[in-house]
Coordinates of C-alpha atoms and ligand atoms in Angstrom, one line a residue:
M1 CA 40.9 -45.0 6.6
K2 CA 43.9 -43.1 5.6
N3 CA 42.4 -43.1 1.7
K4 CA 39.6 -41.9 3.3
A5 CA 40.8 -39.2 5.7
I6 CA 42.7 -37.8 2.3
T7 CA 39.4 -37.7 0.4
R8 CA 37.7 -35.8 3.0
A9 CA 40.6 -33.4 3.5
L10 CA 40.6 -33.2 -0.5
C11 CA 36.9 -32.4 -0.5
L12 CA 37.1 -30.0 2.4
F13 CA 40.3 -28.2 0.5
L14 CA 37.8 -27.9 -2.8
I15 CA 34.6 -26.6 -1.0
I16 CA 36.8 -24.2 0.4
L17 CA 38.6 -23.2 -2.6
S18 CA 35.3 -23.0 -4.4
L19 CA 33.8 -20.6 -1.5
F20 CA 36.9 -18.0 -2.6
A21 CA 36.8 -18.8 -6.2
F22 CA 32.8 -17.3 -5.9
A23 CA 32.9 -15.2 -3.0
P24 CA 34.5 -12.0 -4.5
R25 CA 32.3 -11.7 -7.7
S26 CA 29.5 -9.3 -6.6
A27 CA 26.1 -10.9 -6.6
A28 CA 23.8 -9.7 -8.8
Y29 CA 20.8 -8.0 -7.7
Q30 CA 18.0 -10.2 -6.2
P31 CA 14.4 -8.6 -6.2
A32 CA 12.1 -8.8 -3.4
Y33 CA 9.7 -10.7 -5.5
S34 CA 10.2 -13.1 -8.4
N35 CA 6.7 -11.4 -9.7
V36 CA 5.1 -7.8 -10.1
I37 CA 1.6 -7.4 -9.1
V38 CA 0.0 -4.9 -11.8
G39 CA -3.0 -2.5 -11.2
L40 CA -5.4 -3.2 -14.4
F41 CA -8.7 -1.5 -13.1
Y42 CA -8.9 0.3 -9.6
G43 CA -9.7 3.2 -7.8
A44 CA -12.7 4.9 -9.8
N45 CA -11.8 2.6 -12.6
A46 CA -12.9 -0.4 -10.1
L47 CA -15.4 -3.0 -12.1
P48 CA -18.6 -4.9 -10.9
G49 CA -17.4 -7.8 -13.0
A50 CA -14.6 -9.0 -14.7
N51 CA -14.7 -11.7 -17.5
L52 CA -11.7 -13.9 -18.3
Q53 CA -11.1 -16.0 -21.3
N54 CA -8.3 -18.7 -22.2
V55 CA -6.4 -17.8 -25.0
T56 CA -6.5 -21.2 -26.6
G57 CA -10.2 -22.1 -25.6
C58 CA -8.8 -25.5 -25.0
G59 CA -10.6 -26.3 -21.7
A60 CA -7.6 -26.4 -20.0
G61 CA -9.2 -23.7 -17.5
Y62 CA -8.2 -22.2 -14.2
E63 CA -7.6 -22.9 -10.7
F64 CA -8.6 -20.7 -7.7
G65 CA -6.7 -19.9 -4.5
M66 CA -4.6 -16.8 -2.7
L67 CA -1.2 -15.3 -2.3
D68 CA 1.0 -15.8 0.7
S69 CA 3.2 -13.2 1.9
G70 CA 5.7 -14.2 -0.7
R71 CA 3.6 -13.8 -3.4
Q72 CA 3.4 -17.5 -4.3
F73 CA 0.3 -19.0 -5.3
V74 CA -2.0 -21.2 -2.6
P75 CA -4.0 -23.2 -3.6
I76 CA -7.7 -23.9 -2.1
G77 CA -8.3 -26.8 -3.8
A78 CA -10.8 -25.3 -6.3
S79 CA -10.3 -25.3 -10.5
T80 CA -12.7 -25.3 -13.3
T81 CA -12.4 -26.6 -16.4
E82 CA -14.5 -23.5 -18.2
T83 CA -12.6 -21.3 -20.6
K84 CA -14.7 -18.4 -20.1
I85 CA -15.3 -17.2 -16.4
S86 CA -16.5 -14.1 -14.8
M87 CA -15.6 -12.8 -11.3
L88 CA -18.4 -10.7 -9.9
R89 CA -18.5 -8.8 -6.4
D90 CA -21.5 -9.9 -4.5
R91 CA -24.7 -8.3 -5.1
N92 CA -27.9 -9.0 -7.9
M93 CA -25.7 -8.6 -11.1
V94 CA -27.2 -8.7 -14.6
Y95 CA -25.3 -9.5 -17.9
K96 CA -25.6 -7.1 -20.6
D97 CA -23.5 -6.6 -23.6
G98 CA -21.1 -9.3 -22.7
Q99 CA -20.6 -7.8 -19.1
Y100 CA -21.6 -8.4 -15.8
V101 CA -23.0 -5.4 -14.0
A102 CA -25.2 -4.5 -11.1
G103 CA -28.6 -4.6 -11.6
T104 CA -31.9 -7.7 -11.9
D105 CA -33.7 -6.3 -15.3
G106 CA -32.4 -9.0 -17.8
S107 CA -32.1 -12.2 -19.0
V108 CA -29.2 -13.5 -17.1
V109 CA -29.3 -12.6 -13.7
V110 CA -27.2 -13.4 -10.8
G111 CA -28.9 -13.1 -7.2
C112 CA -26.6 -12.6 -4.3
F113 CA -28.8 -14.3 -1.8
H114 CA -28.3 -18.3 -1.2
I115 CA -29.3 -21.3 1.0
Q116 CA -26.4 -21.8 2.6
L117 CA -25.9 -25.4 4.7
N118 CA -25.0 -25.4 7.9
T119 CA -22.2 -28.4 7.8
Y120 CA -18.6 -27.2 6.3
Y121 CA -15.9 -29.2 5.2
S122 CA -12.2 -28.9 6.0
T123 CA -11.3 -29.4 1.9
Y124 CA -12.8 -28.4 -1.6
A125 CA -13.4 -31.9 -2.4
E126 CA -15.4 -32.9 0.2
A127 CA -17.9 -30.0 0.0
E128 CA -17.9 -30.2 -3.7
A129 CA -19.3 -33.9 -3.5
Q130 CA -22.1 -32.5 -1.5
A131 CA -22.8 -29.6 -3.6
Q132 CA -23.1 -31.7 -6.4
L133 CA -26.1 -33.3 -5.0
Y134 CA -28.5 -30.0 -5.3
S135 CA -29.7 -28.3 -8.6
G136 CA -27.6 -25.2 -8.5
G137 CA -25.5 -26.5 -5.7
F138 CA -21.6 -24.9 -5.6
V139 CA -18.8 -24.6 -2.7
K140 CA -18.4 -21.4 -0.9
Y141 CA -14.8 -20.7 0.6
S142 CA -14.8 -18.7 3.5
F143 CA -11.9 -18.1 6.0
G144 CA -10.4 -21.8 5.3
K145 CA -13.9 -23.3 5.6
Y146 CA -15.8 -25.1 2.9
Y147 CA -19.5 -24.7 3.1
V148 CA -22.1 -26.0 0.5
C149 CA -24.3 -23.2 -1.1
V150 CA -27.5 -23.8 -3.2
G151 CA -29.5 -21.1 -5.6
E152 CA -29.2 -17.4 -6.2
Y153 CA -32.1 -15.3 -5.3
L154 CA -32.4 -11.8 -5.6
S155 CA -33.8 -11.4 -2.3
Q156 CA -33.8 -12.8 1.5
A157 CA -37.4 -13.4 1.0
E158 CA -37.3 -15.1 -2.0
A159 CA -34.4 -17.0 -0.6
N160 CA -36.4 -18.0 2.5
N161 CA -39.3 -19.2 0.2
A162 CA -37.2 -21.5 -1.6
L163 CA -35.6 -23.0 1.5
V164 CA -39.1 -24.2 3.1
S165 CA -40.4 -24.8 -0.3
R166 CA -36.9 -27.1 -1.4
G167 CA -37.0 -28.8 2.1
F168 CA -34.0 -27.8 3.8
V169 CA -33.5 -28.5 7.3
D170 CA -30.0 -27.3 9.2
A171 CA -29.4 -24.6 6.8
S172 CA -29.8 -21.0 6.7
V173 CA -30.2 -18.1 4.2
T174 CA -26.8 -16.2 3.7
S175 CA -25.6 -13.6 1.1
G176 CA -21.6 -12.5 1.1
T177 CA -19.6 -10.2 3.0
T178 CA -17.8 -7.1 1.6
D179 CA -15.0 -9.3 0.3
T180 CA -17.3 -11.6 -1.4
V181 CA -15.9 -12.4 -4.9
V182 CA -18.4 -14.4 -6.7
V183 CA -17.0 -16.9 -9.9
V184 CA -19.5 -17.5 -12.5
V185 CA -19.6 -19.5 -16.3
T186 CA -19.4 -16.1 -18.6
G187 CA -22.5 -15.5 -20.2
T188 CA -24.6 -17.3 -17.5
D189 CA -26.3 -17.4 -13.7
R190 CA -24.1 -20.6 -12.8
I191 CA -22.4 -20.1 -9.6
L192 CA -18.9 -21.9 -9.6
L193 CA -17.4 -20.3 -6.7
E194 CA -17.7 -18.3 -3.9
Y195 CA -14.5 -16.6 -2.1
E196 CA -14.4 -14.5 1.0
N197 CA -11.2 -14.0 2.7
G198 CA -11.6 -10.8 4.9
S199 CA -10.3 -7.6 3.5
G200 CA -7.0 -7.4 1.1
S201 CA -7.0 -11.1 0.4
G202 CA -8.3 -11.3 -3.1
L203 CA -9.4 -14.1 -4.9
V204 CA -6.7 -15.6 -6.9
V205 CA -7.4 -17.0 -10.6
R206 CA -4.7 -19.0 -12.0
P207 CA -4.7 -20.0 -15.6
I208 CA -3.9 -24.0 -16.2
S209 CA -1.5 -24.7 -19.4
H210 CA -3.2 -26.9 -21.7
D211 CA -0.2 -28.1 -23.4
G212 CA 3.0 -27.0 -20.8
T213 CA 3.2 -23.8 -22.3
K214 CA 2.6 -20.6 -20.9
P215 CA -0.8 -20.4 -20.7
Q216 CA -2.1 -16.6 -22.2
T217 CA -5.4 -15.0 -21.0
W218 CA -7.7 -12.7 -22.5
F219 CA -9.0 -9.8 -20.3
R220 CA -11.0 -6.7 -21.9
G221 CA -8.9 -6.9 -25.2
F222 CA -5.6 -7.4 -24.3
R223 CA -3.8 -10.9 -23.6
Y224 CA -1.9 -11.5 -20.4
Y225 CA 0.6 -14.1 -18.8
G226 CA 0.0 -14.8 -15.1
M227 CA -2.2 -15.0 -12.7
F228 CA -5.3 -12.4 -11.7
Q229 CA -6.0 -11.0 -8.5
Y230 CA -9.6 -9.5 -7.3
I231 CA -9.8 -7.5 -4.3
R232 CA -13.0 -5.7 -3.1
V233 CA -11.2 -2.5 -2.0
G234 CA -13.4 -1.1 1.1
G235 CA -16.1 -3.5 -0.1
G236 CA -16.7 -2.1 -3.3
D237 CA -16.0 -3.0 -6.9
L238 CA -13.2 -5.2 -8.0
T239 CA -9.9 -4.2 -8.2
V240 CA -8.5 -6.2 -11.1
L241 CA -4.5 -7.0 -10.6
N242 CA -2.2 -9.2 -12.8
I243 CA 0.3 -11.2 -10.8
V244 CA 3.1 -11.7 -13.5
D245 CA 6.5 -13.0 -13.7
I246 CA 9.0 -9.8 -13.7
E247 CA 10.8 -10.9 -17.1
D248 CA 7.2 -11.4 -18.6
Y249 CA 6.0 -7.8 -17.0
V250 CA 9.1 -6.3 -18.8
K251 CA 7.8 -8.0 -21.9
G252 CA 4.7 -6.1 -21.8
V253 CA 6.1 -2.8 -21.2
I254 CA 8.8 -2.5 -23.5
P255 CA 6.8 -2.5 -27.0
Y256 CA 4.4 0.2 -25.5
E257 CA 7.3 2.2 -24.1
M258 CA 9.5 1.8 -27.2
A259 CA 8.1 1.0 -30.9
N260 CA 8.9 -2.8 -31.2
S261 CA 10.4 -1.9 -34.6
W262 CA 13.4 -0.4 -32.8
P263 CA 17.0 -1.8 -32.4
I264 CA 17.6 -4.1 -30.5
E265 CA 20.1 -2.4 -28.4
A266 CA 17.5 0.5 -27.5
L267 CA 15.1 -2.2 -26.8
K268 CA 17.5 -3.7 -24.6
A269 CA 18.4 -0.5 -22.7
Q270 CA 14.5 -0.3 -22.1
A271 CA 14.3 -3.3 -20.7
V272 CA 17.0 -3.0 -18.2
C273 CA 15.5 0.6 -17.4
A274 CA 11.5 -0.8 -17.0
R275 CA 13.1 -3.9 -14.9
T276 CA 15.2 -1.4 -13.0
Y277 CA 11.8 0.5 -11.9
V278 CA 9.4 -1.8 -11.7
A279 CA 11.7 -3.7 -8.8
A280 CA 12.4 0.2 -7.1
F281 CA 8.9 0.8 -7.1
R282 CA 7.2 -2.5 -5.0
G283 CA 4.4 -1.2 -3.3
K284 CA 3.8 2.1 -5.4
H285 CA 0.1 1.8 -5.4
G286 CA -0.5 0.6 -2.0
I287 CA -2.0 -3.1 -2.6
F288 CA -0.5 -3.7 -6.0
D289 CA 3.3 -2.6 -7.3
V290 CA 2.4 -0.4 -10.3
C291 CA -0.2 0.4 -12.7
N292 CA -0.5 -0.2 -16.3
T293 CA -0.4 3.6 -17.6
E294 CA 2.1 6.7 -17.8
D295 CA 2.3 7.0 -14.1
C296 CA 4.2 4.0 -14.1
Q297 CA 5.2 2.3 -17.0
V298 CA 2.4 1.7 -20.0
Y299 CA 1.6 -2.2 -20.1
R300 CA -0.8 -4.0 -22.1
G301 CA 0.3 -7.7 -21.7
T302 CA 1.8 -10.0 -25.1
G303 CA -0.3 -8.3 -27.4
S304 CA 2.6 -6.1 -29.2
A305 CA 5.3 -7.8 -28.2
N306 CA 7.7 -10.0 -31.1
A307 CA 10.5 -12.1 -31.1
V308 CA 13.1 -9.0 -30.9
T309 CA 11.0 -7.3 -27.9
D310 CA 11.1 -10.6 -26.4
C311 CA 14.7 -11.2 -27.0
A312 CA 15.6 -7.9 -25.7
V313 CA 14.5 -8.9 -22.5
D314 CA 15.8 -12.2 -22.4
E315 CA 19.5 -11.2 -23.2
T316 CA 19.1 -8.8 -20.4
A317 CA 17.2 -11.3 -18.2
G318 CA 17.8 -10.7 -14.2
Q319 CA 19.8 -7.4 -15.1
Y320 CA 19.3 -4.1 -12.8
M321 CA 20.7 -1.0 -13.1
M322 CA 22.7 -0.1 -9.7
Y323 CA 24.5 3.0 -8.4
N324 CA 26.7 2.3 -5.2
G325 CA 24.9 -1.1 -4.2
S326 CA 21.4 0.3 -5.1
L327 CA 18.8 0.2 -7.6
A328 CA 19.4 3.2 -9.9
I329 CA 15.6 4.4 -10.8
A330 CA 15.8 4.4 -14.6
Y331 CA 14.1 7.7 -15.3
Y332 CA 13.5 8.2 -19.2
S333 CA 11.5 10.4 -21.6
S334 CA 11.0 10.6 -25.5
S335 CA 13.8 12.9 -26.2
N336 CA 15.8 15.9 -24.5
G337 CA 15.7 18.3 -27.0
G338 CA 19.5 18.3 -27.0
A339 CA 20.6 17.9 -23.7
S340 CA 19.4 15.9 -20.3
E341 CA 19.2 17.3 -17.0
N342 CA 20.3 17.5 -13.4
S343 CA 17.3 16.0 -11.5
E344 CA 17.5 18.7 -8.8
N345 CA 16.9 21.2 -11.8
V346 CA 13.4 19.6 -12.6
W347 CA 12.5 18.0 -9.9
P348 CA 12.6 18.6 -6.1
N349 CA 15.4 16.3 -5.2
S350 CA 19.5 15.5 -6.7
V351 CA 19.9 12.2 -7.8
P352 CA 23.7 11.4 -8.5
Y353 CA 23.3 9.3 -11.6
L354 CA 20.5 11.7 -12.6
R355 CA 23.4 14.3 -14.2
G356 CA 22.9 16.9 -17.1
K357 CA 24.6 15.9 -20.2
I358 CA 24.7 17.7 -23.5
D359 CA 23.3 14.9 -26.0
P360 CA 25.2 14.5 -29.6
Y361 CA 23.5 11.4 -30.3
E362 CA 19.5 12.6 -30.4
A363 CA 20.2 15.5 -32.7
A364 CA 21.9 12.9 -35.4
V365 CA 18.3 11.8 -35.6
A366 CA 16.6 15.0 -35.1
D367 CA 14.9 14.8 -39.0
L368 CA 13.0 11.5 -37.8
I369 CA 11.7 12.6 -34.3
P370 CA 8.1 13.7 -34.9
N371 CA 7.3 17.7 -33.6
Y372 CA 11.2 17.7 -32.1
Y373 CA 11.5 21.1 -33.0
W374 CA 8.1 23.0 -31.9
T375 CA 6.7 26.2 -31.0
V376 CA 4.0 27.7 -28.7
T377 CA 2.5 31.2 -28.8
Y378 CA 0.6 33.0 -26.0
T379 CA -1.0 36.1 -26.2
R380 CA -0.9 38.3 -23.2
E381 CA -4.3 37.6 -22.3
E382 CA -3.7 33.7 -22.7
I383 CA -0.6 33.5 -20.5
T384 CA -2.7 35.8 -18.1
Q385 CA -5.3 33.0 -17.8
R386 CA -3.1 30.3 -17.3
L387 CA -1.3 31.9 -14.3
R388 CA -4.9 32.4 -12.8
T389 CA -6.1 29.6 -13.3
R390 CA -3.6 28.2 -11.3
G391 CA -4.1 30.3 -8.2
Y392 CA -2.0 33.4 -9.3
N393 CA -3.7 36.9 -8.6
C394 CA -2.0 38.7 -11.3
G395 CA -2.8 41.7 -13.5
T396 CA -1.9 41.3 -17.2
I397 CA 1.2 40.0 -17.9
V398 CA 3.1 42.3 -20.1
S399 CA 6.8 40.3 -20.5
M400 CA 7.6 36.9 -19.9
A401 CA 11.8 35.6 -20.1
V402 CA 14.1 33.2 -19.6
T403 CA 16.0 34.6 -16.9
E404 CA 18.2 31.3 -15.7
T405 CA 19.4 28.6 -17.7
T406 CA 21.3 25.7 -16.5
P407 CA 25.0 24.5 -17.5
T408 CA 23.5 22.3 -20.3
G409 CA 21.5 25.4 -21.7
N410 CA 17.8 24.3 -20.5
V411 CA 15.8 26.5 -18.6
Y412 CA 15.9 26.8 -14.9
K413 CA 14.3 30.5 -14.0
I414 CA 11.4 32.4 -16.2
T415 CA 10.4 35.3 -14.8
L416 CA 6.8 37.1 -15.8
K417 CA 5.7 40.9 -14.9
D418 CA 2.1 42.1 -14.9
E419 CA 1.1 45.5 -15.9
N420 CA 1.5 46.8 -12.4
G421 CA 4.8 45.8 -12.1
R422 CA 4.4 42.7 -10.2
T423 CA 6.8 39.7 -10.9
F424 CA 6.1 36.2 -10.7
T425 CA 8.8 33.9 -10.9
F426 CA 9.0 29.7 -11.2
T427 CA 12.1 27.6 -11.0
K428 CA 12.5 24.0 -11.8
G429 CA 12.0 22.1 -15.2
E430 CA 8.6 20.5 -14.5
N431 CA 6.9 23.5 -12.8
I432 CA 7.8 25.5 -15.8
R433 CA 6.9 22.8 -18.6
F434 CA 3.3 22.7 -16.8
L435 CA 2.8 26.3 -16.4
L436 CA 4.0 27.0 -19.8
G437 CA 2.6 24.3 -21.3
V438 CA 5.3 23.2 -23.0
R439 CA 7.1 19.9 -24.5
S440 CA 10.1 20.1 -22.8
I441 CA 12.4 22.6 -20.7
R442 CA 14.9 23.4 -23.8
F443 CA 13.6 26.8 -25.1
T444 CA 13.8 30.3 -25.6
I445 CA 11.0 32.9 -25.1
N446 CA 10.6 35.5 -27.7
D447 CA 14.8 35.0 -28.9
F448 CA 14.5 35.8 -32.5
T449 CA 18.1 35.6 -33.0
G450 CA 19.7 32.9 -34.7
D451 CA 18.9 31.5 -38.2
E452 CA 15.8 33.4 -38.3
V453 CA 14.5 37.2 -38.6
V454 CA 11.0 38.3 -38.6
Y455 CA 9.3 40.0 -41.5
V456 CA 7.7 43.0 -41.0
D457 CA 4.6 43.7 -43.1
E458 CA 3.4 47.5 -44.4
G459 CA 1.3 47.7 -41.5
G460 CA 4.0 46.6 -39.0
T461 CA 3.1 43.3 -38.3
L462 CA 5.4 41.0 -37.6
G463 CA 5.1 38.0 -40.6
S464 CA 6.6 35.2 -41.1
L465 CA 9.9 33.7 -40.3
I466 CA 12.9 34.2 -42.8
A467 CA 16.0 32.4 -43.4
R468 CA 18.4 35.3 -44.0
A469 CA 18.6 39.1 -43.4
Y470 CA 21.3 41.3 -44.7
A471 CA 21.3 45.3 -43.7
I472 CA 22.9 47.4 -46.6
G473 CA 25.0 49.6 -45.2
K474 CA 27.3 52.5 -46.8
D475 CA 30.3 50.2 -47.7
L476 CA 28.9 46.9 -47.3
I477 CA 26.5 44.4 -47.1
A478 CA 26.0 42.7 -43.6
S479 CA 24.3 39.7 -42.1
I480 CA 22.1 41.4 -39.1
L481 CA 21.4 37.3 -37.5
G482 CA 23.1 37.1 -34.3
R483 CA 22.9 41.2 -33.7
N484 CA 21.3 42.5 -30.5
D485 CA 18.1 44.8 -30.8
V486 CA 17.9 45.3 -34.8
Y487 CA 15.0 47.3 -35.9
A488 CA 13.3 48.2 -39.1
I489 CA 10.9 50.7 -40.6
N490 CA 7.2 49.6 -41.3
G491 CA 5.2 50.9 -44.1
K492 CA 3.9 53.8 -41.4
G493 CA 7.5 55.3 -41.1
E494 CA 7.9 53.7 -37.6
K495 CA 10.5 51.8 -36.2
V496 CA 9.7 48.4 -35.4
I497 CA 11.8 46.2 -33.5
V498 CA 12.8 43.2 -35.3
L499 CA 15.6 41.4 -33.4
K500 CA 15.9 42.1 -29.5
E501 CA 17.9 39.7 -27.1
D502 CA 16.2 42.0 -23.8
N503 CA 13.4 39.3 -23.3
D504 CA 12.3 41.7 -20.4
E505 CA 10.3 44.1 -23.1
P506 CA 6.9 44.2 -22.7
S507 CA 5.3 42.0 -25.5
D508 CA 2.1 41.3 -27.3
L509 CA 2.8 38.0 -28.2
F510 CA 5.1 35.5 -26.5
V511 CA 6.9 33.0 -28.8
I512 CA 8.2 30.1 -27.3
K513 CA 10.4 28.1 -29.4
G514 CA 12.2 24.6 -28.2
S515 CA 12.8 21.1 -28.7
G516 CA 12.4 17.7 -27.4
Y517 CA 9.8 16.0 -25.3
G518 CA 9.8 15.1 -22.1
H519 CA 11.5 16.3 -18.3
N520 CA 14.5 15.9 -19.4
V521 CA 15.9 13.6 -16.8
G522 CA 17.7 10.3 -17.5
M523 CA 17.5 8.2 -20.8
S524 CA 16.4 9.9 -23.9
Q525 CA 14.7 7.1 -25.9
W526 CA 15.6 8.7 -29.3
G527 CA 19.0 9.5 -28.0
A528 CA 19.2 5.4 -27.3
Y529 CA 17.7 5.1 -30.7
S530 CA 20.3 6.8 -32.8
M531 CA 23.1 5.3 -30.6
A532 CA 22.0 1.8 -31.5
L533 CA 21.2 2.7 -35.0
K534 CA 23.6 4.9 -35.9
Y535 CA 26.6 4.6 -33.8
N536 CA 26.5 0.7 -33.2
M537 CA 26.7 1.3 -29.2
T538 CA 25.5 -1.5 -27.1
Y539 CA 22.9 -1.4 -24.3
R540 CA 25.2 -0.8 -21.5
D541 CA 27.3 2.5 -23.7
I542 CA 23.6 3.8 -23.7
L543 CA 22.6 3.2 -20.1
T544 CA 26.1 4.6 -18.7
F545 CA 25.6 7.3 -20.9
Y546 CA 22.8 8.7 -19.6
F547 CA 22.9 7.6 -16.1
T548 CA 26.2 8.9 -14.8
G549 CA 28.2 6.2 -12.8
V550 CA 26.1 3.7 -12.9
T551 CA 26.5 -0.6 -13.4
I552 CA 24.5 -3.0 -15.2
E553 CA 24.7 -6.4 -13.0
Ligands
ZN601 ZN1 1.1 4.1 -11.3

């Protein structure tokens, strides 16, 4: 008895000890769901029909079901061993050039009218056993009930005639609802299943593994992990979604947001950014989390991933970037041109971890970055037109100048003046970047100081840039680089300004010279590349440099 009590006490002691041992460790961030719902085709790009194909073609096939509120797959009992299936909206469809489109004119047509038996069943298996008794029989799942349907006809009348001629009693002609999704064997009119379960409850198709490995599915030229969902938003064509484990999603983003040949620490930084971004933007697009374009993050499945990019995801698995206990949204762009920027100087809002910094790393690989230094030139008429197409009722623009820069030297404000003396002022990076159509907010306007001087030809025209310029004085020869308001005499004996710092002067031509590409907020991908390659820094070094005060958990 006594021994048992001691054992019990010891156990209790160990349990309490273990609680204390583990309790102080801060728990890693747990995402709301372990998977991500990615929009592949949606909105105006929704599809009348969508073909899936097993990558291996080994005949493992697919299961059909729906998602529960925890985004887990709920089977409806239906499956197929077909490796190529297509999901269609419920209307008369014709198979043409490898796709199903609306219509009736072709050799393979799927009609949307069916004979439906009045009896229904509570399981797929029972209904399927009955459906197999009829030529052209299939099961229709409708709000938890399983019906037997027969045939596919192009019109109500045609289906009615068939109902009579085939001698059906206790049956009627049906067509689907605005939510119905039809599954056929690709390239045929053979219906495998019809599914309707109310708006928003799309059919989910889960590929079955043929050998225990994670199955991949071809869809429209790309391979994907995970499941697919088909929802007829507003009763229209199919919105096609990919439901994929969050780590597999990140594996499908990294090689498209960064080159798959980049150093692994840069790829790991990108992986943490991509994972954090998607966790922070659940439901960004309403019925799905993120789209597959630059609007969110480019995602194209498994096609461009390699061992290194997958490794970058695996080695950071489950890690998120956090600030004060919340997800720190990881904004990034290709390059910042020399300095990142405070979020409020670019976008409307101030975010504490999105602070501008001089970036010494990116510059170290400037010669490797395509179009790192760029020039955009506008005539008076061109810049005037840019303003007018954006709704500004301005006269001809005669001057344009950077009138405020941030502490890191990025452009914060520009001021334009028209021929009538009216001024137009624009602030914040993205407003300015889009107005001017330039690659970054690190630029100057008509600033010819520095290493470059403009050569003036005999006609007085500003010519090409030259690297060195000197003035010959009475006693000395001095460089005129960096001086204000340097003039030259042209061939006609007229004074022509060569160098000027007061950009408010009227000008015929606006020369915008800058560096970098992107919004300048957060991580520079080329900076990350440089830190990993040239400075042997880790992904944690990279992220904590570009995101002030964050932790990687
Ligand atoms: Zn998006």
